[in-house]
Amino acid sequence: MQSYTIGQAARLLGVSPDTARRWADAGRVATHRDESGRRLIDGRALAAFSVEVAQGAYAEDGETYTSARNAFPGIVTAVKLGDVAAQVEIQAGPHRLVSLLTREAVDELGLEVGMRATARVKSTSVHIDRA
């Protein structure tokens, strides 16, 4: 499973690295250390925590998240596969985006809960880019 540094997690959550570090220090999201001593967050744990943050469980005053050119970098929080179609949910800071696409596309991108991905919005369509 993919793990994220505090800085990477902060970008995915739409907060500063200091905020992400404080949350980790407070035990709001579990961390572990790699062989070089860096603190890492497991992708599945970060996915679950990102949903909590978006629901306002740990919101801080003044924290905002904006997208540039309709791109929403975030973390995959759910993948539901059917025989032909699939549904992918991405938490991008406070934004939850849901995309319906083919199962073949999900398989080709290798999308799974806990990995980084970018939702791109054009008109009423949401396109997913693997990060």
Tab-separated table of N, CA and C in Angstrom:
chain	number	residue	atom	x	y	z
A	1	MET	N	0.846	-1.173	0.000
A	1	MET	CA	0.000	0.000	0.000
A	1	MET	C	0.887	1.231	0.000
A	2	GLN	N	0.453	2.236	-0.692
A	2	GLN	CA	1.187	3.486	-0.782
A	2	GLN	C	1.117	4.261	0.525
A	3	SER	N	2.224	4.884	0.897
A	3	SER	CA	2.287	5.746	2.072
A	3	SER	C	2.663	7.146	1.627
A	4	TYR	N	2.334	8.137	2.459
A	4	TYR	CA	2.557	9.539	2.132
A	4	TYR	C	3.340	10.228	3.238
A	5	THR	N	4.233	11.145	2.856
A	5	THR	CA	4.918	11.968	3.835
A	5	THR	C	3.923	12.979	4.397
A	6	ILE	N	4.309	13.635	5.462
A	6	ILE	CA	3.444	14.660	6.052
A	6	ILE	C	3.171	15.756	5.026
A	7	GLY	N	4.187	16.171	4.276
A	7	GLY	CA	4.005	17.219	3.263
A	7	GLY	C	3.057	16.803	2.157
A	8	GLN	N	3.202	15.558	1.668
A	8	GLN	CA	2.296	15.060	0.628
A	8	GLN	C	0.870	14.985	1.158
A	9	ALA	N	0.716	14.481	2.389
A	9	ALA	CA	-0.612	14.389	2.989
A	9	ALA	C	-1.232	15.776	3.128
A	10	ALA	N	-0.440	16.748	3.520
A	10	ALA	CA	-0.942	18.113	3.674
A	10	ALA	C	-1.481	18.638	2.352
A	11	ARG	N	-0.742	18.431	1.268
A	11	ARG	CA	-1.214	18.896	-0.049
A	11	ARG	C	-2.518	18.209	-0.433
A	12	LEU	N	-2.625	16.918	-0.179
A	12	LEU	CA	-3.845	16.186	-0.514
A	12	LEU	C	-5.029	16.627	0.342
A	13	LEU	N	-4.761	17.024	1.579
A	13	LEU	CA	-5.822	17.478	2.478
A	13	LEU	C	-6.146	18.947	2.299
A	14	GLY	N	-5.293	19.676	1.578
A	14	GLY	CA	-5.533	21.100	1.366
A	14	GLY	C	-5.204	21.947	2.579
A	15	VAL	N	-4.218	21.505	3.380
A	15	VAL	CA	-3.802	22.245	4.565
A	15	VAL	C	-2.288	22.424	4.535
A	16	SER	N	-1.754	23.181	5.476
A	16	SER	CA	-0.310	23.377	5.558
A	16	SER	C	0.355	22.139	6.164
A	17	PRO	N	1.646	21.927	5.871
A	17	PRO	CA	2.359	20.810	6.508
A	17	PRO	C	2.334	20.908	8.033
A	18	ASP	N	2.377	22.139	8.577
A	18	ASP	CA	2.310	22.297	10.035
A	18	ASP	C	0.993	21.777	10.597
A	19	THR	N	-0.110	22.052	9.892
A	19	THR	CA	-1.420	21.555	10.336
A	19	THR	C	-1.443	20.033	10.296
A	20	ALA	N	-0.973	19.439	9.200
A	20	ALA	CA	-0.945	17.975	9.086
A	20	ALA	C	-0.066	17.375	10.179
A	21	ARG	N	1.058	18.010	10.475
A	21	ARG	CA	1.962	17.534	11.527
A	21	ARG	C	1.280	17.611	12.898
A	22	ARG	N	0.571	18.716	13.160
A	22	ARG	CA	-0.150	18.845	14.440
A	22	ARG	C	-1.206	17.749	14.576
A	23	TRP	N	-1.935	17.481	13.487
A	23	TRP	CA	-2.952	16.424	13.530
A	23	TRP	C	-2.308	15.069	13.820
A	24	ALA	N	-1.167	14.811	13.192
A	24	ALA	CA	-0.468	13.542	13.436
A	24	ALA	C	0.036	13.480	14.879
A	25	ASP	N	0.610	14.593	15.368
A	25	ASP	CA	1.101	14.632	16.749
A	25	ASP	C	-0.026	14.411	17.754
A	26	ALA	N	-1.220	14.891	17.420
A	26	ALA	CA	-2.378	14.744	18.308
A	26	ALA	C	-3.020	13.365	18.194
A	27	GLY	N	-2.515	12.526	17.285
A	27	GLY	CA	-3.062	11.179	17.130
A	27	GLY	C	-4.314	11.103	16.283
A	28	ARG	N	-4.620	12.166	15.557
A	28	ARG	CA	-5.831	12.153	14.721
A	28	ARG	C	-5.662	11.285	13.488
A	29	VAL	N	-4.418	11.113	13.059
A	29	VAL	CA	-4.113	10.195	11.956
A	29	VAL	C	-2.810	9.489	12.326
A	30	ALA	N	-2.787	8.172	12.166
A	30	ALA	CA	-1.630	7.369	12.566
A	30	ALA	C	-0.479	7.524	11.573
A	31	THR	N	0.734	7.541	12.117
A	31	THR	CA	1.933	7.605	11.281
A	31	THR	C	2.858	6.460	11.655
A	32	HIS	N	3.781	6.176	10.747
A	32	HIS	CA	4.859	5.233	11.026
A	32	HIS	C	6.134	5.811	10.398
A	33	ARG	N	7.272	5.284	10.747
A	33	ARG	CA	8.538	5.814	10.232
A	33	ARG	C	9.138	4.847	9.223
A	34	ASP	N	9.739	5.433	8.160
A	34	ASP	CA	10.439	4.608	7.191
A	34	ASP	C	11.868	4.381	7.671
A	35	GLU	N	12.663	3.700	6.867
A	35	GLU	CA	14.036	3.350	7.268
A	35	GLU	C	14.922	4.578	7.477
A	36	SER	N	14.568	5.710	6.881
A	36	SER	CA	15.361	6.930	7.080
A	36	SER	C	14.792	7.818	8.189
A	37	GLY	N	13.727	7.363	8.851
A	37	GLY	CA	13.175	8.095	9.973
A	37	GLY	C	12.070	9.079	9.640
A	38	ARG	N	11.703	9.180	8.343
A	38	ARG	CA	10.606	10.091	7.974
A	38	ARG	C	9.281	9.514	8.435
A	39	ARG	N	8.392	10.417	8.885
A	39	ARG	CA	7.047	9.974	9.261
A	39	ARG	C	6.202	9.830	8.020
A	40	LEU	N	5.496	8.700	7.933
A	40	LEU	CA	4.633	8.403	6.803
A	40	LEU	C	3.236	8.067	7.301
A	41	ILE	N	2.260	8.314	6.418
A	41	ILE	CA	0.862	7.979	6.701
A	41	ILE	C	0.420	6.963	5.659
A	42	ASP	N	-0.158	5.862	6.113
A	42	ASP	CA	-0.671	4.832	5.218
A	42	ASP	C	-1.791	5.409	4.353
A	43	GLY	N	-1.810	5.042	3.075
A	43	GLY	CA	-2.795	5.581	2.137
A	43	GLY	C	-4.234	5.347	2.552
A	44	ARG	N	-4.549	4.158	3.044
A	44	ARG	CA	-5.928	3.875	3.458
A	44	ARG	C	-6.315	4.727	4.667
A	45	ALA	N	-5.382	4.903	5.614
A	45	ALA	CA	-5.664	5.737	6.780
A	45	ALA	C	-5.864	7.189	6.353
A	46	LEU	N	-5.042	7.656	5.406
A	46	LEU	CA	-5.184	9.026	4.927
A	46	LEU	C	-6.502	9.212	4.185
A	47	ALA	N	-6.916	8.221	3.419
A	47	ALA	CA	-8.193	8.303	2.705
A	47	ALA	C	-9.346	8.462	3.700
A	48	ALA	N	-9.355	7.646	4.738
A	48	ALA	CA	-10.423	7.729	5.739
A	48	ALA	C	-10.369	9.068	6.478
A	49	PHE	N	-9.171	9.513	6.824
A	49	PHE	CA	-9.029	10.780	7.534
A	49	PHE	C	-9.465	11.953	6.662
A	50	SER	N	-9.180	11.896	5.361
A	50	SER	CA	-9.559	12.992	4.468
A	50	SER	C	-11.076	13.168	4.422
A	51	VAL	N	-11.808	12.068	4.514
A	51	VAL	CA	-13.271	12.147	4.542
A	51	VAL	C	-13.721	12.830	5.834
A	52	GLU	N	-13.098	12.463	6.972
A	52	GLU	CA	-13.436	13.095	8.249
A	52	GLU	C	-13.165	14.594	8.200
A	53	VAL	N	-12.013	14.974	7.660
A	53	VAL	CA	-11.649	16.390	7.582
A	53	VAL	C	-12.666	17.133	6.729
A	54	ALA	N	-13.046	16.551	5.606
A	54	ALA	CA	-13.993	17.206	4.703
A	54	ALA	C	-15.362	17.382	5.354
A	55	GLN	N	-15.710	16.491	6.249
A	55	GLN	CA	-16.998	16.586	6.936
A	55	GLN	C	-16.946	17.568	8.097
A	56	GLY	N	-15.815	18.240	8.260
A	56	GLY	CA	-15.696	19.273	9.270
A	56	GLY	C	-15.273	18.803	10.641
A	57	ALA	N	-14.878	17.535	10.757
A	57	ALA	CA	-14.500	17.022	12.061
A	57	ALA	C	-13.292	17.756	12.639
A	58	TYR	N	-12.351	18.187	11.790
A	58	TYR	CA	-11.149	18.857	12.279
A	58	TYR	C	-10.890	20.148	11.512
A	59	ALA	N	-11.943	20.816	11.062
A	59	ALA	CA	-11.770	22.042	10.288
A	59	ALA	C	-11.147	23.130	11.148
A	60	GLU	N	-10.282	23.925	10.515
A	60	GLU	CA	-9.675	25.062	11.192
A	60	GLU	C	-10.109	26.327	10.479
A	61	ASP	N	-10.298	27.404	11.233
A	61	ASP	CA	-10.708	28.673	10.643
A	61	ASP	C	-9.684	29.140	9.624
A	62	GLY	N	-10.187	29.669	8.534
A	62	GLY	CA	-9.323	30.258	7.528
A	62	GLY	C	-8.722	29.288	6.538
A	63	GLU	N	-8.849	27.997	6.732
A	63	GLU	CA	-8.289	27.035	5.797
A	63	GLU	C	-9.210	26.924	4.588
A	64	THR	N	-8.664	27.143	3.404
A	64	THR	CA	-9.442	27.009	2.183
A	64	THR	C	-8.689	26.158	1.193
A	65	TYR	N	-9.394	25.681	0.198
A	65	TYR	CA	-8.788	24.867	-0.844
A	65	TYR	C	-9.341	25.351	-2.173
A	66	THR	N	-8.472	25.620	-3.097
A	66	THR	CA	-8.917	26.041	-4.416
A	66	THR	C	-8.281	25.156	-5.464
A	67	SER	N	-8.922	25.054	-6.614
A	67	SER	CA	-8.358	24.271	-7.711
A	67	SER	C	-7.821	25.221	-8.764
A	68	ALA	N	-6.857	24.757	-9.490
A	68	ALA	CA	-6.306	25.529	-10.603
A	68	ALA	C	-6.695	24.826	-11.890
A	69	ARG	N	-7.307	25.575	-12.802
A	69	ARG	CA	-7.710	25.034	-14.092
A	69	ARG	C	-8.571	23.783	-13.958
A	70	ASN	N	-9.451	23.796	-12.993
A	70	ASN	CA	-10.415	22.712	-12.791
A	70	ASN	C	-9.781	21.363	-12.479
A	71	ALA	N	-8.593	21.363	-11.911
A	71	ALA	CA	-7.931	20.129	-11.504
A	71	ALA	C	-8.020	20.009	-9.987
A	72	PHE	N	-8.461	18.864	-9.505
A	72	PHE	CA	-8.629	18.621	-8.080
A	72	PHE	C	-7.740	17.459	-7.653
A	73	PRO	N	-6.481	17.712	-7.274
A	73	PRO	CA	-5.633	16.614	-6.799
A	73	PRO	C	-6.123	16.148	-5.439
A	74	GLY	N	-6.159	14.853	-5.254
A	74	GLY	CA	-6.649	14.323	-3.996
A	74	GLY	C	-6.266	12.878	-3.809
A	75	ILE	N	-7.061	12.192	-3.021
A	75	ILE	CA	-6.807	10.797	-2.691
A	75	ILE	C	-8.075	9.997	-2.953
A	76	VAL	N	-7.923	8.814	-3.520
A	76	VAL	CA	-9.059	7.949	-3.826
A	76	VAL	C	-9.596	7.388	-2.510
A	77	THR	N	-10.890	7.614	-2.258
A	77	THR	CA	-11.511	7.146	-1.020
A	77	THR	C	-12.452	5.965	-1.229
A	78	ALA	N	-12.872	5.717	-2.473
A	78	ALA	CA	-13.752	4.577	-2.748
A	78	ALA	C	-13.672	4.217	-4.222
A	79	VAL	N	-13.724	2.921	-4.506
A	79	VAL	CA	-13.806	2.407	-5.871
A	79	VAL	C	-14.852	1.312	-5.854
A	80	LYS	N	-15.924	1.501	-6.637
A	80	LYS	CA	-16.981	0.498	-6.735
A	80	LYS	C	-16.987	-0.012	-8.166
A	81	LEU	N	-16.741	-1.310	-8.321
A	81	LEU	CA	-16.628	-1.904	-9.644
A	81	LEU	C	-17.860	-2.720	-9.995
A	82	GLY	N	-18.375	-2.495	-11.188
A	82	GLY	CA	-19.432	-3.324	-11.748
A	82	GLY	C	-18.834	-4.159	-12.863
A	83	ASP	N	-19.678	-4.867	-13.609
A	83	ASP	CA	-19.178	-5.666	-14.728
A	83	ASP	C	-18.622	-4.786	-15.834
A	84	VAL	N	-19.260	-3.663	-16.106
A	84	VAL	CA	-18.857	-2.773	-17.193
A	84	VAL	C	-18.487	-1.375	-16.684
A	85	ALA	N	-19.230	-0.875	-15.709
A	85	ALA	CA	-19.032	0.489	-15.207
A	85	ALA	C	-18.359	0.467	-13.837
A	86	ALA	N	-17.861	1.640	-13.437
A	86	ALA	CA	-17.236	1.788	-12.127
A	86	ALA	C	-17.533	3.181	-11.594
A	87	GLN	N	-17.436	3.318	-10.282
A	87	GLN	CA	-17.598	4.609	-9.621
A	87	GLN	C	-16.367	4.842	-8.767
A	88	VAL	N	-15.750	6.015	-8.938
A	88	VAL	CA	-14.552	6.371	-8.182
A	88	VAL	C	-14.823	7.660	-7.428
A	89	GLU	N	-14.493	7.656	-6.127
A	89	GLU	CA	-14.649	8.850	-5.305
A	89	GLU	C	-13.266	9.359	-4.927
A	90	ILE	N	-13.087	10.681	-5.038
A	90	ILE	CA	-11.831	11.323	-4.664
A	90	ILE	C	-12.147	12.417	-3.659
A	91	GLN	N	-11.368	12.468	-2.591
A	91	GLN	CA	-11.455	13.554	-1.628
A	91	GLN	C	-10.303	14.501	-1.928
A	92	ALA	N	-10.621	15.707	-2.354
A	92	ALA	CA	-9.628	16.722	-2.697
A	92	ALA	C	-9.808	17.887	-1.745
A	93	GLY	N	-9.070	17.866	-0.638
A	93	GLY	CA	-9.298	18.865	0.409
A	93	GLY	C	-10.720	18.714	0.901
A	94	PRO	N	-11.505	19.789	0.929
A	94	PRO	CA	-12.878	19.682	1.406
A	94	PRO	C	-13.855	19.200	0.332
A	95	HIS	N	-13.350	18.941	-0.874
A	95	HIS	CA	-14.223	18.581	-1.991
A	95	HIS	C	-14.260	17.067	-2.202
A	96	ARG	N	-15.475	16.522	-2.284
A	96	ARG	CA	-15.668	15.108	-2.621
A	96	ARG	C	-16.155	15.073	-4.059
A	97	LEU	N	-15.395	14.372	-4.917
A	97	LEU	CA	-15.773	14.254	-6.323
A	97	LEU	C	-16.042	12.792	-6.643
A	98	VAL	N	-17.099	12.547	-7.397
A	98	VAL	CA	-17.468	11.190	-7.788
A	98	VAL	C	-17.500	11.139	-9.304
A	99	SER	N	-16.829	10.134	-9.858
A	99	SER	CA	-16.794	9.969	-11.302
A	99	SER	C	-17.309	8.586	-11.676
A	100	LEU	N	-18.150	8.542	-12.688
A	100	LEU	CA	-18.600	7.272	-13.259
A	100	LEU	C	-17.810	7.059	-14.534
A	101	LEU	N	-17.137	5.939	-14.630
A	101	LEU	CA	-16.321	5.633	-15.790
A	101	LEU	C	-16.364	4.138	-16.039
A	102	THR	N	-15.704	3.686	-17.074
A	102	THR	CA	-15.730	2.264	-17.376
A	102	THR	C	-14.827	1.512	-16.411
A	103	ARG	N	-15.161	0.265	-16.186
A	103	ARG	CA	-14.314	-0.584	-15.349
A	103	ARG	C	-12.949	-0.740	-15.994
A	104	GLU	N	-12.933	-0.815	-17.325
A	104	GLU	CA	-11.679	-0.943	-18.056
A	104	GLU	C	-10.744	0.241	-17.751
A	105	ALA	N	-11.296	1.455	-17.681
A	105	ALA	CA	-10.485	2.632	-17.375
A	105	ALA	C	-9.898	2.541	-15.968
A	106	VAL	N	-10.714	2.103	-15.012
A	106	VAL	CA	-10.235	1.956	-13.633
A	106	VAL	C	-9.113	0.928	-13.584
A	107	ASP	N	-9.293	-0.193	-14.283
A	107	ASP	CA	-8.264	-1.231	-14.318
A	107	ASP	C	-6.979	-0.723	-14.962
A	108	GLU	N	-7.098	0.003	-16.079
A	108	GLU	CA	-5.920	0.527	-16.775
A	108	GLU	C	-5.159	1.527	-15.911
A	109	LEU	N	-5.887	2.357	-15.153
A	109	LEU	CA	-5.238	3.334	-14.285
A	109	LEU	C	-4.747	2.711	-12.978
A	110	GLY	N	-5.233	1.522	-12.679
A	110	GLY	CA	-4.839	0.861	-11.441
A	110	GLY	C	-5.336	1.587	-10.206
A	111	LEU	N	-6.518	2.191	-10.312
A	111	LEU	CA	-7.045	2.996	-9.208
A	111	LEU	C	-7.455	2.106	-8.045
A	112	GLU	N	-7.045	2.522	-6.838
A	112	GLU	CA	-7.455	1.826	-5.628
A	112	GLU	C	-7.471	2.814	-4.471
A	113	VAL	N	-8.209	2.474	-3.434
A	113	VAL	CA	-8.345	3.348	-2.266
A	113	VAL	C	-6.968	3.626	-1.679
A	114	GLY	N	-6.726	4.899	-1.384
A	114	GLY	CA	-5.478	5.298	-0.752
A	114	GLY	C	-4.436	5.862	-1.687
A	115	MET	N	-4.675	5.785	-2.983
A	115	MET	CA	-3.680	6.320	-3.915
A	115	MET	C	-4.042	7.729	-4.349
A	116	ARG	N	-3.029	8.477	-4.778
A	116	ARG	CA	-3.253	9.828	-5.266
A	116	ARG	C	-3.858	9.779	-6.657
A	117	ALA	N	-4.719	10.727	-6.933
A	117	ALA	CA	-5.312	10.873	-8.261
A	117	ALA	C	-5.795	12.313	-8.388
A	118	THR	N	-5.996	12.743	-9.604
A	118	THR	CA	-6.490	14.088	-9.860
A	118	THR	C	-7.785	13.992	-10.634
A	119	ALA	N	-8.829	14.639	-10.123
A	119	ALA	CA	-10.102	14.723	-10.843
A	119	ALA	C	-10.052	16.006	-11.667
A	120	ARG	N	-10.350	15.905	-12.937
A	120	ARG	CA	-10.398	17.074	-13.816
A	120	ARG	C	-11.845	17.256	-14.256
A	121	VAL	N	-12.355	18.450	-14.047
A	121	VAL	CA	-13.758	18.726	-14.325
A	121	VAL	C	-13.862	19.588	-15.574
A	122	LYS	N	-14.659	19.126	-16.519
A	122	LYS	CA	-14.957	19.894	-17.724
A	122	LYS	C	-16.451	19.769	-17.944
A	123	SER	N	-17.136	20.886	-17.878
A	123	SER	CA	-18.581	20.913	-18.024
A	123	SER	C	-19.192	19.986	-16.980
A	124	THR	N	-19.929	18.964	-17.400
A	124	THR	CA	-20.553	18.051	-16.442
A	124	THR	C	-19.801	16.738	-16.333
A	125	SER	N	-18.625	16.631	-16.933
A	125	SER	CA	-17.838	15.401	-16.884
A	125	SER	C	-16.675	15.549	-15.918
A	126	VAL	N	-16.362	14.479	-15.208
A	126	VAL	CA	-15.201	14.436	-14.346
A	126	VAL	C	-14.271	13.366	-14.898
A	127	HIS	N	-13.045	13.762	-15.225
A	127	HIS	CA	-12.040	12.829	-15.740
A	127	HIS	C	-10.998	12.605	-14.665
A	128	ILE	N	-10.511	11.384	-14.543
A	128	ILE	CA	-9.553	11.011	-13.506
A	128	ILE	C	-8.194	10.775	-14.156
A	129	ASP	N	-7.150	11.447	-13.620
A	129	ASP	CA	-5.764	11.214	-14.020
A	129	ASP	C	-5.059	10.538	-12.861
A	130	ARG	N	-4.333	9.493	-13.143
A	130	ARG	CA	-3.542	8.867	-12.094
A	130	ARG	C	-2.350	9.756	-11.801
A	131	ALA	N	-2.079	9.985	-10.522
A	131	ALA	CA	-0.970	10.869	-10.126
A	131	ALA	C	0.346	10.146	-10.220
